[in-house]
Amino acid sequence: MKRRDFLKMSSMATLACTMNGIPVRAFGEDGPLSKTRNSNGNILVIIRLSGGNDGLNTLIPLDRYTELNAARSNVLIPQNNVLPLTGTLNSGLHPAMTAMQNLYNNGKLNIIQGVSYPNPNYSHFRASDIWFSASDSNVFVDTGWVGRFIDNQFPGAPQAYPDPNFLDPLSIEIGSSVSSMLAGAAGLNGLAISDISNFYNIVNGTVDPAPSTPAGHELTYIRFISQQTQAYTQVLSAAAAAGTNLATYPSNNKLADHLKIVAQLISGGLKTPVYVVNIGGFDTHDNQVDASDHTIGQHADLLKKLSDAIGAFQQDLEMQNLDDKVCGCTMTEFGRRIKSNASGGTDHGSAGPMFVFGTKVNPTIIGNSPVLPVNATDNDNIPMQHDFRQVYSTILSDWFGLNQPNVSSVLNGQNYSWLPIFKWSTGVEQQEDLSTLGLDQNFPNPFTEHTTIRFQSSGGAAEVLLYDEMGRMVRRLYQNEVPAGRMEFGIDRNGLRAGQYYYQLQVGSSSKLTRKMLVVD
């Protein structure tokens, strides 16, 4: 049996262990936590929409409604039922997504249009592997992007942990097993909480010991997994006892149940940097909508559960003053075709929107409504505007504070362009004095010919870059070695097209602040 195969099997019983296991101190006292880089304390919650979400019925492109009506009239959301979003007339949300509409309109939701990758795969299993591993479609990688992030930030993972200086699980997935997204070079860098009752049994100390498993030469490793799991169970129990939930979560909603657990663990002080939760059912080949009312049905039920769960989770974080260090994002293995099928559903496609939520995100839509053919065929797909690895790269740099070499290392040695997902970064790797770093809104804004930008820093090599709304660098606005204090410089339009831009201040190699700029005719 290969170790990775065994790891996948053992993860299903990860938390089936006694609360009276060996003490945490039984693990190596000389762990490598002094080398741990993840010290900004930020947390990412990944929500997987399993099955392939229909993006065109999630984020409806109102400026393409004529083409939509021609391509999918049997599933299309009526235009007057689409939920409006502040600041745009081009896009709106499915009517079941009122909680996420409120997040966007209150400045807590970022949307990225047309997310996919070159030469997309339409198999659930292979497409999921690509998203998990962050590989090209023709490259097969055993490790996952989160697993490699853990490897990068926690040298020696998973065997060197828990460590006296870091007792918490390195990542947690709520589900029957740990997905390959959490696979590192030496094993699975994550812990599975199989279901709700299992979690509360852990909290109450009523879980039975795991059965013995004959695995021959893997026995030593099995013993290690058993010891590690028991230690983590103690930590989880303590965090759950110390934590609480202040928001009211929707009933009959497993995703909400899972996010409630995540909030409770974060509230209890758990420092785990990445959580993964899942919601299935998005493979809507038939009966996607109610034939008599397209605003309800199978897909609407899923989107309502997603939206309500995220809304309650965000409210819980805010009520406990935890929102500044937590953000969440959605992912799905692929989108659906432009044209609906005769069964009232949609078939496997390519691109679709991603959502990133939290108080630190830029509340905007990155990209444009997808260009759709006037007469779509069964084979037509939504064009890609953004590579999903651009989203991963931006999360790694702007949320977790990794510098570019480490971002590239996590993403299979590749570099991807930045996206304006966050208002600013909280990078820590270069240890700049973030308390003195600031970037003001340009004035005037919007502007037609000339505007002024002010910033402050603790000194060093400063650079201000301008990006368009697709995340492409347009020009360098400022580059100089600056002393500590406030600086001011003016810029001229110099041929910039009217539209929305983002300017980003960087001091050193990891600290960044971003603001939105509008150019008008």
Short mmCIF file of C-alpha atoms in Angstrom, two decimals:
data_model
loop_
_atom_site.label_atom_id
_atom_site.label_comp_id
_atom_site.label_asym_id
_atom_site.label_seq_id
_atom_site.Cartn_x
_atom_site.Cartn_y
_atom_site.Cartn_z
CA MET A 1 0.00 0.00 0.00
CA LYS A 2 1.39 3.42 -0.94
CA ARG A 3 1.64 5.93 1.88
CA ARG A 4 -0.56 8.44 0.02
CA ASP A 5 -3.24 5.78 -0.49
CA PHE A 6 -3.06 4.94 3.19
CA LEU A 7 -3.26 8.60 4.12
CA LYS A 8 -6.44 8.96 2.12
CA MET A 9 -7.92 5.96 3.87
CA SER A 10 -6.80 6.95 7.34
CA SER A 11 -8.21 10.45 7.02
CA MET A 12 -11.72 9.02 7.11
CA ALA A 13 -11.15 7.98 10.70
CA THR A 14 -9.06 10.98 11.62
CA LEU A 15 -11.15 12.00 14.60
CA ALA A 16 -12.40 8.57 15.66
CA CYS A 17 -10.22 8.47 18.78
CA THR A 18 -10.39 8.70 22.55
CA MET A 19 -10.30 12.00 24.40
CA ASN A 20 -8.01 10.36 26.97
CA GLY A 21 -5.12 9.84 24.60
CA ILE A 22 -1.46 10.62 25.06
CA PRO A 23 -0.58 14.15 26.20
CA VAL A 24 0.52 16.78 23.72
CA ARG A 25 3.97 16.88 25.26
CA ALA A 26 4.64 13.41 23.87
CA PHE A 27 5.43 14.98 20.51
CA GLY A 28 8.88 16.22 19.55
CA GLU A 29 10.10 19.01 21.81
CA ASP A 30 12.54 20.21 19.14
CA GLY A 31 9.98 20.95 16.41
CA PRO A 32 10.83 23.47 13.70
CA LEU A 33 8.30 26.14 14.68
CA SER A 34 11.05 28.72 14.90
CA LYS A 35 11.07 28.45 11.11
CA THR A 36 7.31 28.92 10.77
CA ARG A 37 6.54 31.85 8.47
CA ASN A 38 2.76 32.11 8.88
CA SER A 39 2.71 34.69 11.65
CA ASN A 40 0.11 37.19 10.44
CA GLY A 41 -2.67 35.09 11.97
CA ASN A 42 -4.99 35.35 8.98
CA ILE A 43 -7.44 32.55 8.21
CA LEU A 44 -8.90 31.39 4.90
CA VAL A 45 -12.16 29.43 4.63
CA ILE A 46 -12.60 27.64 1.30
CA ILE A 47 -16.15 26.71 0.32
CA ARG A 48 -16.27 24.06 -2.38
CA LEU A 49 -19.38 23.97 -4.57
CA SER A 50 -19.14 20.36 -5.69
CA GLY A 51 -20.58 19.38 -9.05
CA GLY A 52 -19.90 22.48 -11.15
CA ASN A 53 -21.95 25.60 -10.43
CA ASP A 54 -23.99 27.35 -13.14
CA GLY A 55 -22.43 30.81 -13.05
CA LEU A 56 -24.83 32.38 -15.54
CA ASN A 57 -27.76 31.74 -13.19
CA THR A 58 -25.71 32.79 -10.14
CA LEU A 59 -24.29 36.12 -11.30
CA ILE A 60 -26.66 37.12 -14.09
CA PRO A 61 -25.14 39.35 -16.81
CA LEU A 62 -28.04 41.75 -17.35
CA ASP A 63 -26.23 43.48 -20.21
CA ARG A 64 -26.22 40.12 -22.05
CA TYR A 65 -29.84 39.27 -21.29
CA THR A 66 -30.92 39.08 -24.94
CA GLU A 67 -28.28 36.45 -25.65
CA LEU A 68 -29.15 34.61 -22.43
CA ASN A 69 -32.82 34.48 -23.33
CA ALA A 70 -31.99 33.01 -26.72
CA ALA A 71 -29.69 30.37 -25.21
CA ARG A 72 -31.44 29.26 -22.02
CA SER A 73 -35.02 30.45 -21.84
CA ASN A 74 -36.11 27.26 -20.03
CA VAL A 75 -33.87 27.99 -17.01
CA LEU A 76 -33.32 31.76 -17.19
CA ILE A 77 -34.06 33.95 -14.17
CA PRO A 78 -36.62 36.67 -15.06
CA GLN A 79 -34.87 40.00 -15.36
CA ASN A 80 -37.09 41.77 -12.85
CA ASN A 81 -36.28 39.14 -10.19
CA VAL A 82 -32.50 39.57 -10.40
CA LEU A 83 -31.06 41.12 -7.22
CA PRO A 84 -29.37 44.47 -7.97
CA LEU A 85 -25.82 45.23 -6.86
CA THR A 86 -24.66 48.67 -5.79
CA GLY A 87 -22.66 50.54 -8.42
CA THR A 88 -23.46 48.37 -11.43
CA LEU A 89 -26.38 47.87 -13.79
CA ASN A 90 -24.62 45.12 -15.73
CA SER A 91 -24.84 42.26 -13.23
CA GLY A 92 -27.08 40.99 -10.46
CA LEU A 93 -27.42 37.96 -8.21
CA HIS A 94 -29.89 35.08 -8.21
CA PRO A 95 -33.00 36.04 -6.19
CA ALA A 96 -32.20 33.37 -3.59
CA MET A 97 -28.93 35.11 -2.68
CA THR A 98 -30.18 38.02 -0.61
CA ALA A 99 -27.57 37.53 2.13
CA MET A 100 -24.71 37.73 -0.36
CA GLN A 101 -26.39 40.71 -2.04
CA ASN A 102 -26.30 42.44 1.35
CA LEU A 103 -22.63 41.55 1.75
CA TYR A 104 -21.77 43.07 -1.62
CA ASN A 105 -23.84 46.21 -1.06
CA ASN A 106 -22.23 46.63 2.38
CA GLY A 107 -18.69 46.34 1.03
CA LYS A 108 -17.88 42.75 2.07
CA LEU A 109 -18.01 40.73 -1.17
CA ASN A 110 -15.66 40.62 -4.14
CA ILE A 111 -16.65 38.86 -7.37
CA ILE A 112 -14.23 37.66 -10.04
CA GLN A 113 -15.74 37.09 -13.48
CA GLY A 114 -14.91 34.31 -15.93
CA VAL A 115 -12.62 32.14 -13.79
CA SER A 116 -11.18 29.04 -15.45
CA TYR A 117 -7.85 27.91 -16.97
CA PRO A 118 -6.51 27.14 -20.47
CA ASN A 119 -7.74 23.91 -22.09
CA PRO A 120 -10.33 23.10 -19.41
CA ASN A 121 -11.27 19.55 -18.51
CA TYR A 122 -14.94 18.56 -18.19
CA SER A 123 -14.54 15.49 -15.96
CA HIS A 124 -15.57 16.08 -12.35
CA PHE A 125 -12.60 14.11 -11.02
CA ARG A 126 -9.88 15.51 -13.25
CA ALA A 127 -11.20 19.08 -13.11
CA SER A 128 -11.29 18.88 -9.31
CA ASP A 129 -7.70 17.61 -9.28
CA ILE A 130 -6.64 20.58 -11.40
CA TRP A 131 -8.29 23.07 -9.04
CA PHE A 132 -6.91 21.22 -5.99
CA SER A 133 -3.35 20.99 -7.30
CA ALA A 134 -3.25 24.31 -9.21
CA SER A 135 -1.67 22.45 -12.12
CA ASP A 136 -2.03 22.93 -15.85
CA SER A 137 -4.68 20.74 -17.44
CA ASN A 138 -2.05 18.44 -18.97
CA VAL A 139 0.14 18.17 -15.86
CA PHE A 140 -0.52 15.69 -13.06
CA VAL A 141 0.59 16.72 -9.55
CA ASP A 142 0.19 14.64 -6.38
CA THR A 143 0.22 17.58 -3.98
CA GLY A 144 -2.39 20.29 -3.46
CA TRP A 145 -1.91 24.04 -3.39
CA VAL A 146 -3.01 24.34 0.25
CA GLY A 147 -0.81 21.38 1.18
CA ARG A 148 2.18 23.09 -0.43
CA PHE A 149 1.30 26.34 1.33
CA ILE A 150 1.40 24.43 4.64
CA ASP A 151 4.73 22.85 3.63
CA ASN A 152 6.10 26.31 2.87
CA GLN A 153 4.92 27.87 6.12
CA PHE A 154 5.39 24.89 8.46
CA PRO A 155 8.63 23.06 7.60
CA GLY A 156 8.51 19.39 8.48
CA ALA A 157 4.74 19.08 8.11
CA PRO A 158 2.87 16.95 8.90
CA GLN A 159 5.16 14.69 10.93
CA ALA A 160 6.75 17.49 12.99
CA TYR A 161 3.39 18.66 14.32
CA PRO A 162 1.78 19.29 16.72
CA ASP A 163 4.75 21.13 18.17
CA PRO A 164 4.95 22.79 21.60
CA ASN A 165 4.91 26.16 19.83
CA PHE A 166 2.06 25.28 17.45
CA LEU A 167 -0.42 22.78 18.81
CA ASP A 168 -3.29 23.40 16.38
CA PRO A 169 -4.17 21.43 13.23
CA LEU A 170 -2.41 22.86 10.18
CA SER A 171 -5.67 22.75 8.22
CA ILE A 172 -9.14 21.32 8.76
CA GLU A 173 -11.63 19.94 6.27
CA ILE A 174 -15.15 19.22 7.42
CA GLY A 175 -16.13 16.09 5.55
CA SER A 176 -15.60 12.35 5.43
CA SER A 177 -11.99 12.69 4.30
CA VAL A 178 -9.25 15.18 3.61
CA SER A 179 -9.15 16.17 -0.06
CA SER A 180 -5.97 16.15 -2.12
CA MET A 181 -6.02 19.96 -1.97
CA LEU A 182 -4.42 19.56 1.47
CA ALA A 183 -1.80 17.01 0.36
CA GLY A 184 1.79 18.07 1.01
CA ALA A 185 5.05 16.51 -0.04
CA ALA A 186 5.19 14.18 2.98
CA GLY A 187 1.50 13.48 3.54
CA LEU A 188 -1.86 15.09 4.16
CA ASN A 189 -1.44 18.39 5.95
CA GLY A 190 -4.97 18.39 7.25
CA LEU A 191 -7.46 16.91 9.65
CA ALA A 192 -10.98 15.73 8.80
CA ILE A 193 -14.04 16.30 10.95
CA SER A 194 -16.37 13.79 9.40
CA ASP A 195 -19.75 15.19 10.45
CA ILE A 196 -21.58 17.34 12.96
CA SER A 197 -22.31 14.58 15.48
CA ASN A 198 -18.65 13.54 15.35
CA PHE A 199 -17.58 17.08 16.21
CA TYR A 200 -19.90 17.38 19.18
CA ASN A 201 -18.91 13.92 20.39
CA ILE A 202 -15.33 15.17 20.43
CA VAL A 203 -16.37 18.21 22.45
CA ASN A 204 -18.24 16.00 24.94
CA GLY A 205 -15.51 13.36 25.10
CA THR A 206 -17.71 10.49 23.94
CA VAL A 207 -15.87 9.26 20.84
CA ASP A 208 -14.89 5.60 20.82
CA PRO A 209 -11.30 4.51 20.16
CA ALA A 210 -10.39 3.85 16.55
CA PRO A 211 -10.29 0.17 15.56
CA SER A 212 -6.88 -1.40 14.89
CA THR A 213 -5.98 -1.54 11.20
CA PRO A 214 -3.67 -4.20 9.75
CA ALA A 215 -1.31 -2.37 7.43
CA GLY A 216 1.92 -4.31 7.70
CA HIS A 217 4.96 -2.07 7.37
CA GLU A 218 2.74 1.00 7.80
CA LEU A 219 2.12 0.14 11.46
CA THR A 220 4.63 2.69 12.73
CA TYR A 221 3.00 5.38 10.65
CA ILE A 222 -0.45 4.31 11.86
CA ARG A 223 0.74 4.71 15.44
CA PHE A 224 2.03 8.19 14.62
CA ILE A 225 -1.31 9.15 13.04
CA SER A 226 -3.15 7.82 16.09
CA GLN A 227 -0.98 9.83 18.49
CA GLN A 228 -1.18 12.96 16.36
CA THR A 229 -4.94 12.67 16.07
CA GLN A 230 -5.43 12.25 19.81
CA ALA A 231 -3.35 15.36 20.48
CA TYR A 232 -5.31 17.38 17.95
CA THR A 233 -8.57 16.13 19.45
CA GLN A 234 -7.60 17.60 22.80
CA VAL A 235 -6.82 20.93 21.15
CA LEU A 236 -10.12 20.93 19.23
CA SER A 237 -12.06 20.10 22.37
CA ALA A 238 -10.43 22.96 24.25
CA ALA A 239 -11.07 25.43 21.41
CA ALA A 240 -14.69 24.34 21.07
CA ALA A 241 -15.23 24.74 24.82
CA ALA A 242 -13.68 28.21 24.79
CA GLY A 243 -15.46 29.34 21.62
CA THR A 244 -19.01 30.40 20.98
CA ASN A 245 -21.48 31.43 18.27
CA LEU A 246 -23.37 34.71 18.55
CA ALA A 247 -25.19 34.73 15.21
CA THR A 248 -28.29 32.70 14.38
CA TYR A 249 -27.54 30.12 11.70
CA PRO A 250 -30.21 28.79 9.31
CA SER A 251 -31.66 25.37 10.07
CA ASN A 252 -31.67 22.39 7.69
CA ASN A 253 -28.47 23.70 6.12
CA LYS A 254 -25.39 21.47 6.42
CA LEU A 255 -23.09 24.15 5.06
CA ALA A 256 -24.30 26.51 7.76
CA ASP A 257 -23.71 23.78 10.36
CA HIS A 258 -20.15 23.39 9.10
CA LEU A 259 -19.41 27.12 9.05
CA LYS A 260 -20.86 27.37 12.55
CA ILE A 261 -18.23 24.88 13.70
CA VAL A 262 -15.50 26.87 11.96
CA ALA A 263 -16.64 30.08 13.66
CA GLN A 264 -16.75 28.34 17.04
CA LEU A 265 -13.21 27.01 16.65
CA ILE A 266 -11.87 30.40 15.54
CA SER A 267 -13.70 32.01 18.45
CA GLY A 268 -12.02 29.51 20.76
CA GLY A 269 -8.59 30.66 19.66
CA LEU A 270 -7.66 27.93 17.18
CA LYS A 271 -4.85 29.23 14.94
CA THR A 272 -5.46 26.83 12.05
CA PRO A 273 -4.85 28.95 8.91
CA VAL A 274 -7.07 27.10 6.40
CA TYR A 275 -10.50 25.49 6.67
CA VAL A 276 -12.32 23.66 3.86
CA VAL A 277 -16.07 23.08 3.83
CA ASN A 278 -18.21 21.50 1.14
CA ILE A 279 -21.68 21.76 -0.32
CA GLY A 280 -22.70 19.30 -3.04
CA GLY A 281 -25.47 18.99 -5.60
CA PHE A 282 -24.37 21.52 -8.24
CA ASP A 283 -24.26 19.00 -11.11
CA THR A 284 -27.59 20.27 -12.43
CA HIS A 285 -28.06 18.36 -15.70
CA ASP A 286 -31.84 18.31 -15.28
CA ASN A 287 -34.63 20.00 -13.33
CA GLN A 288 -32.35 22.87 -12.39
CA VAL A 289 -35.35 25.18 -11.96
CA ASP A 290 -39.04 24.78 -11.30
CA ALA A 291 -40.69 24.73 -14.72
CA SER A 292 -43.40 27.15 -13.63
CA ASP A 293 -41.14 29.49 -11.63
CA HIS A 294 -37.46 29.73 -12.56
CA THR A 295 -36.59 31.56 -9.34
CA ILE A 296 -37.08 28.38 -7.30
CA GLY A 297 -35.98 24.78 -7.70
CA GLN A 298 -32.88 22.68 -7.20
CA HIS A 299 -30.29 25.34 -8.04
CA ALA A 300 -32.13 28.06 -6.12
CA ASP A 301 -32.19 25.86 -3.01
CA LEU A 302 -28.42 25.38 -3.22
CA LEU A 303 -27.69 29.06 -3.77
CA LYS A 304 -29.94 30.02 -0.86
CA LYS A 305 -28.11 27.59 1.43
CA LEU A 306 -24.78 28.97 0.24
CA SER A 307 -25.81 32.60 0.62
CA ASP A 308 -27.57 32.20 3.98
CA ALA A 309 -24.69 30.18 5.42
CA ILE A 310 -22.08 32.73 4.35
CA GLY A 311 -24.23 35.58 5.64
CA ALA A 312 -24.62 34.00 9.08
CA PHE A 313 -20.93 33.09 9.26
CA GLN A 314 -19.84 36.63 8.41
CA GLN A 315 -22.27 38.07 10.96
CA ASP A 316 -20.93 35.68 13.61
CA LEU A 317 -17.36 36.80 12.92
CA GLU A 318 -18.32 40.46 13.11
CA MET A 319 -20.28 40.05 16.34
CA GLN A 320 -17.16 38.51 17.91
CA ASN A 321 -14.71 41.02 16.38
CA LEU A 322 -13.03 38.23 14.43
CA ASP A 323 -13.86 39.52 10.95
CA ASP A 324 -10.61 41.38 10.31
CA LYS A 325 -8.57 38.17 10.22
CA VAL A 326 -10.93 35.84 8.32
CA CYS A 327 -11.87 35.76 4.66
CA GLY A 328 -13.64 33.11 2.61
CA CYS A 329 -13.76 32.11 -1.03
CA THR A 330 -15.82 29.78 -3.18
CA MET A 331 -14.52 27.31 -5.73
CA THR A 332 -16.15 24.84 -8.10
CA GLU A 333 -14.53 22.44 -10.55
CA PHE A 334 -16.12 24.05 -13.61
CA GLY A 335 -19.05 26.15 -14.76
CA ARG A 336 -21.89 25.14 -17.07
CA ARG A 337 -22.55 25.59 -20.79
CA ILE A 338 -24.11 28.78 -22.12
CA LYS A 339 -26.96 26.89 -23.75
CA SER A 340 -29.31 24.92 -21.51
CA ASN A 341 -30.40 21.40 -22.41
CA ALA A 342 -33.84 19.97 -23.13
CA SER A 343 -34.10 18.49 -19.62
CA GLY A 344 -34.32 21.86 -17.93
CA GLY A 345 -30.69 21.78 -16.87
CA THR A 346 -27.19 22.74 -17.94
CA ASP A 347 -24.20 20.62 -18.90
CA HIS A 348 -20.53 20.74 -17.96
CA GLY A 349 -18.83 23.95 -19.06
CA SER A 350 -15.76 26.01 -18.32
CA ALA A 351 -15.65 29.46 -16.74
CA GLY A 352 -17.75 30.96 -13.98
CA PRO A 353 -17.58 33.51 -11.14
CA MET A 354 -15.67 33.17 -7.89
CA PHE A 355 -16.71 34.94 -4.70
CA VAL A 356 -14.36 36.21 -1.99
CA PHE A 357 -15.98 37.60 1.16
CA GLY A 358 -14.86 39.42 4.28
CA THR A 359 -14.35 42.92 5.63
CA LYS A 360 -10.96 43.30 3.92
CA VAL A 361 -12.06 42.64 0.32
CA ASN A 362 -12.58 45.19 -2.42
CA PRO A 363 -16.37 45.31 -2.92
CA THR A 364 -16.30 45.22 -6.68
CA ILE A 365 -16.70 42.96 -9.69
CA ILE A 366 -13.36 42.19 -11.33
CA GLY A 367 -13.84 41.74 -15.06
CA ASN A 368 -16.76 42.16 -17.41
CA SER A 369 -19.94 40.31 -18.23
CA PRO A 370 -19.04 37.32 -20.41
CA VAL A 371 -19.25 37.79 -24.16
CA LEU A 372 -22.00 35.44 -25.38
CA PRO A 373 -22.85 34.43 -28.95
CA VAL A 374 -26.12 35.64 -30.42
CA ASN A 375 -27.08 32.06 -31.22
CA ALA A 376 -25.28 29.75 -28.81
CA THR A 377 -24.75 26.09 -29.67
CA ASP A 378 -24.49 23.11 -27.35
CA ASN A 379 -20.69 23.37 -27.49
CA ASP A 380 -20.32 27.05 -26.65
CA ASN A 381 -18.59 27.93 -23.38
CA ILE A 382 -18.12 31.08 -21.35
CA PRO A 383 -14.73 32.62 -22.26
CA MET A 384 -12.06 32.68 -19.60
CA GLN A 385 -11.15 36.12 -18.27
CA HIS A 386 -9.12 35.10 -15.22
CA ASP A 387 -7.05 32.05 -14.35
CA PHE A 388 -8.12 30.55 -11.03
CA ARG A 389 -4.47 30.54 -10.01
CA GLN A 390 -4.49 34.34 -10.16
CA VAL A 391 -6.98 34.16 -7.30
CA TYR A 392 -4.81 31.68 -5.39
CA SER A 393 -1.71 33.81 -6.00
CA THR A 394 -3.41 36.98 -4.76
CA ILE A 395 -4.70 35.21 -1.63
CA LEU A 396 -1.21 33.91 -0.90
CA SER A 397 0.44 37.31 -1.36
CA ASP A 398 -2.17 39.79 -0.17
CA TRP A 399 -3.93 37.74 2.52
CA PHE A 400 -1.21 35.48 3.89
CA GLY A 401 1.67 37.86 3.10
CA LEU A 402 3.92 35.50 1.14
CA ASN A 403 6.60 37.12 -0.99
CA GLN A 404 6.77 36.34 -4.69
CA PRO A 405 9.35 33.51 -4.51
CA ASN A 406 7.23 31.67 -1.95
CA VAL A 407 4.01 32.28 -3.91
CA SER A 408 5.69 30.83 -6.99
CA SER A 409 6.95 27.85 -5.00
CA VAL A 410 3.44 27.06 -3.76
CA LEU A 411 2.01 27.40 -7.29
CA ASN A 412 4.24 24.81 -8.95
CA GLY A 413 6.99 27.29 -9.81
CA GLN A 414 4.69 29.51 -11.87
CA ASN A 415 3.90 33.23 -11.59
CA TYR A 416 0.41 34.65 -12.06
CA SER A 417 -0.71 38.25 -12.33
CA TRP A 418 -2.21 40.00 -9.33
CA LEU A 419 -5.93 40.76 -8.95
CA PRO A 420 -7.42 43.64 -6.90
CA ILE A 421 -9.33 41.34 -4.54
CA PHE A 422 -8.31 42.92 -1.24
CA LYS A 423 -8.31 46.50 -0.01
CA TRP A 424 -4.78 46.00 1.27
CA SER A 425 -2.46 43.21 2.26
CA THR A 426 -1.29 42.20 5.70
CA GLY A 427 2.04 40.74 4.64
CA VAL A 428 4.56 39.90 7.32
CA GLU A 429 7.49 38.16 5.69
CA GLN A 430 9.69 41.24 5.43
CA GLN A 431 8.52 42.58 8.81
CA GLU A 432 7.86 46.15 7.63
CA ASP A 433 6.28 48.47 10.18
CA LEU A 434 2.71 48.22 8.93
CA SER A 435 1.53 50.60 11.62
CA THR A 436 3.17 53.46 9.70
CA LEU A 437 2.19 52.34 6.19
CA GLY A 438 -0.74 54.18 4.65
CA LEU A 439 -2.20 54.98 1.24
CA ASP A 440 -4.75 57.76 0.83
CA GLN A 441 -7.52 57.90 -1.75
CA ASN A 442 -6.36 59.91 -4.75
CA PHE A 443 -7.89 63.37 -5.05
CA PRO A 444 -9.85 64.28 -7.03
CA ASN A 445 -11.51 60.94 -7.74
CA PRO A 446 -12.97 60.46 -10.30
CA PHE A 447 -10.64 62.67 -12.37
CA THR A 448 -10.34 63.67 -16.01
CA GLU A 449 -6.78 64.95 -16.51
CA HIS A 450 -4.81 65.18 -13.24
CA THR A 451 -4.96 63.71 -9.73
CA THR A 452 -2.78 63.54 -6.62
CA ILE A 453 -1.76 60.49 -4.57
CA ARG A 454 -0.44 60.64 -0.99
CA PHE A 455 1.11 57.85 1.04
CA GLN A 456 3.16 57.32 4.16
CA SER A 457 5.70 54.66 5.06
CA SER A 458 8.50 53.82 7.43
CA GLY A 459 10.94 54.37 4.58
CA GLY A 460 12.56 52.20 1.94
CA ALA A 461 12.10 51.32 -1.71
CA ALA A 462 8.60 52.50 -2.62
CA GLU A 463 6.68 51.73 -5.79
CA VAL A 464 3.15 52.56 -6.90
CA LEU A 465 1.77 50.50 -9.79
CA LEU A 466 -1.46 51.03 -11.71
CA TYR A 467 -3.63 48.04 -12.70
CA ASP A 468 -6.72 47.85 -14.87
CA GLU A 469 -9.86 46.05 -13.68
CA MET A 470 -8.61 42.81 -15.26
CA GLY A 471 -5.56 42.87 -12.98
CA ARG A 472 -3.10 43.79 -15.74
CA MET A 473 -0.39 46.29 -14.89
CA VAL A 474 -0.91 49.45 -16.95
CA ARG A 475 1.98 51.64 -15.82
CA ARG A 476 4.35 52.45 -12.99
CA LEU A 477 3.16 55.65 -11.33
CA TYR A 478 5.98 56.09 -8.83
CA GLN A 479 9.31 54.49 -7.95
CA ASN A 480 11.82 55.91 -5.52
CA GLU A 481 13.73 55.38 -2.31
CA VAL A 482 11.79 57.33 0.30
CA PRO A 483 12.48 58.45 3.88
CA ALA A 484 10.05 57.69 6.68
CA GLY A 485 7.02 59.94 6.62
CA ARG A 486 4.44 61.25 4.16
CA MET A 487 4.96 61.63 0.42
CA GLU A 488 2.82 63.21 -2.28
CA PHE A 489 3.00 63.05 -6.07
CA GLY A 490 0.78 64.02 -8.97
CA ILE A 491 -0.09 62.02 -12.07
CA ASP A 492 -1.47 63.03 -15.44
CA ARG A 493 -3.97 60.98 -17.40
CA ASN A 494 -1.57 60.61 -20.34
CA GLY A 495 -3.85 58.54 -22.56
CA LEU A 496 -5.56 56.40 -19.93
CA ARG A 497 -8.93 55.22 -21.16
CA ALA A 498 -11.97 56.08 -19.10
CA GLY A 499 -12.72 53.34 -16.61
CA GLN A 500 -11.88 51.77 -13.27
CA TYR A 501 -8.28 51.23 -12.15
CA TYR A 502 -6.45 50.17 -9.01
CA TYR A 503 -3.22 51.70 -7.73
CA GLN A 504 -1.06 49.68 -5.37
CA LEU A 505 1.66 50.88 -3.03
CA GLN A 506 4.46 48.47 -2.20
CA VAL A 507 7.27 49.15 0.27
CA GLY A 508 9.89 46.44 0.43
CA SER A 509 8.88 43.12 -1.04
CA SER A 510 5.62 42.18 0.65
CA SER A 511 3.65 45.06 2.15
CA LYS A 512 0.96 46.38 -0.18
CA LEU A 513 -1.97 48.76 0.01
CA THR A 514 -4.52 49.16 -2.77
CA ARG A 515 -7.07 51.82 -3.69
CA LYS A 516 -9.57 52.23 -6.50
CA MET A 517 -9.21 55.04 -9.07
CA LEU A 518 -11.80 56.21 -11.61
CA VAL A 519 -10.92 57.98 -14.85
CA VAL A 520 -13.77 59.75 -16.65
CA ASP A 521 -14.06 61.67 -19.90
#
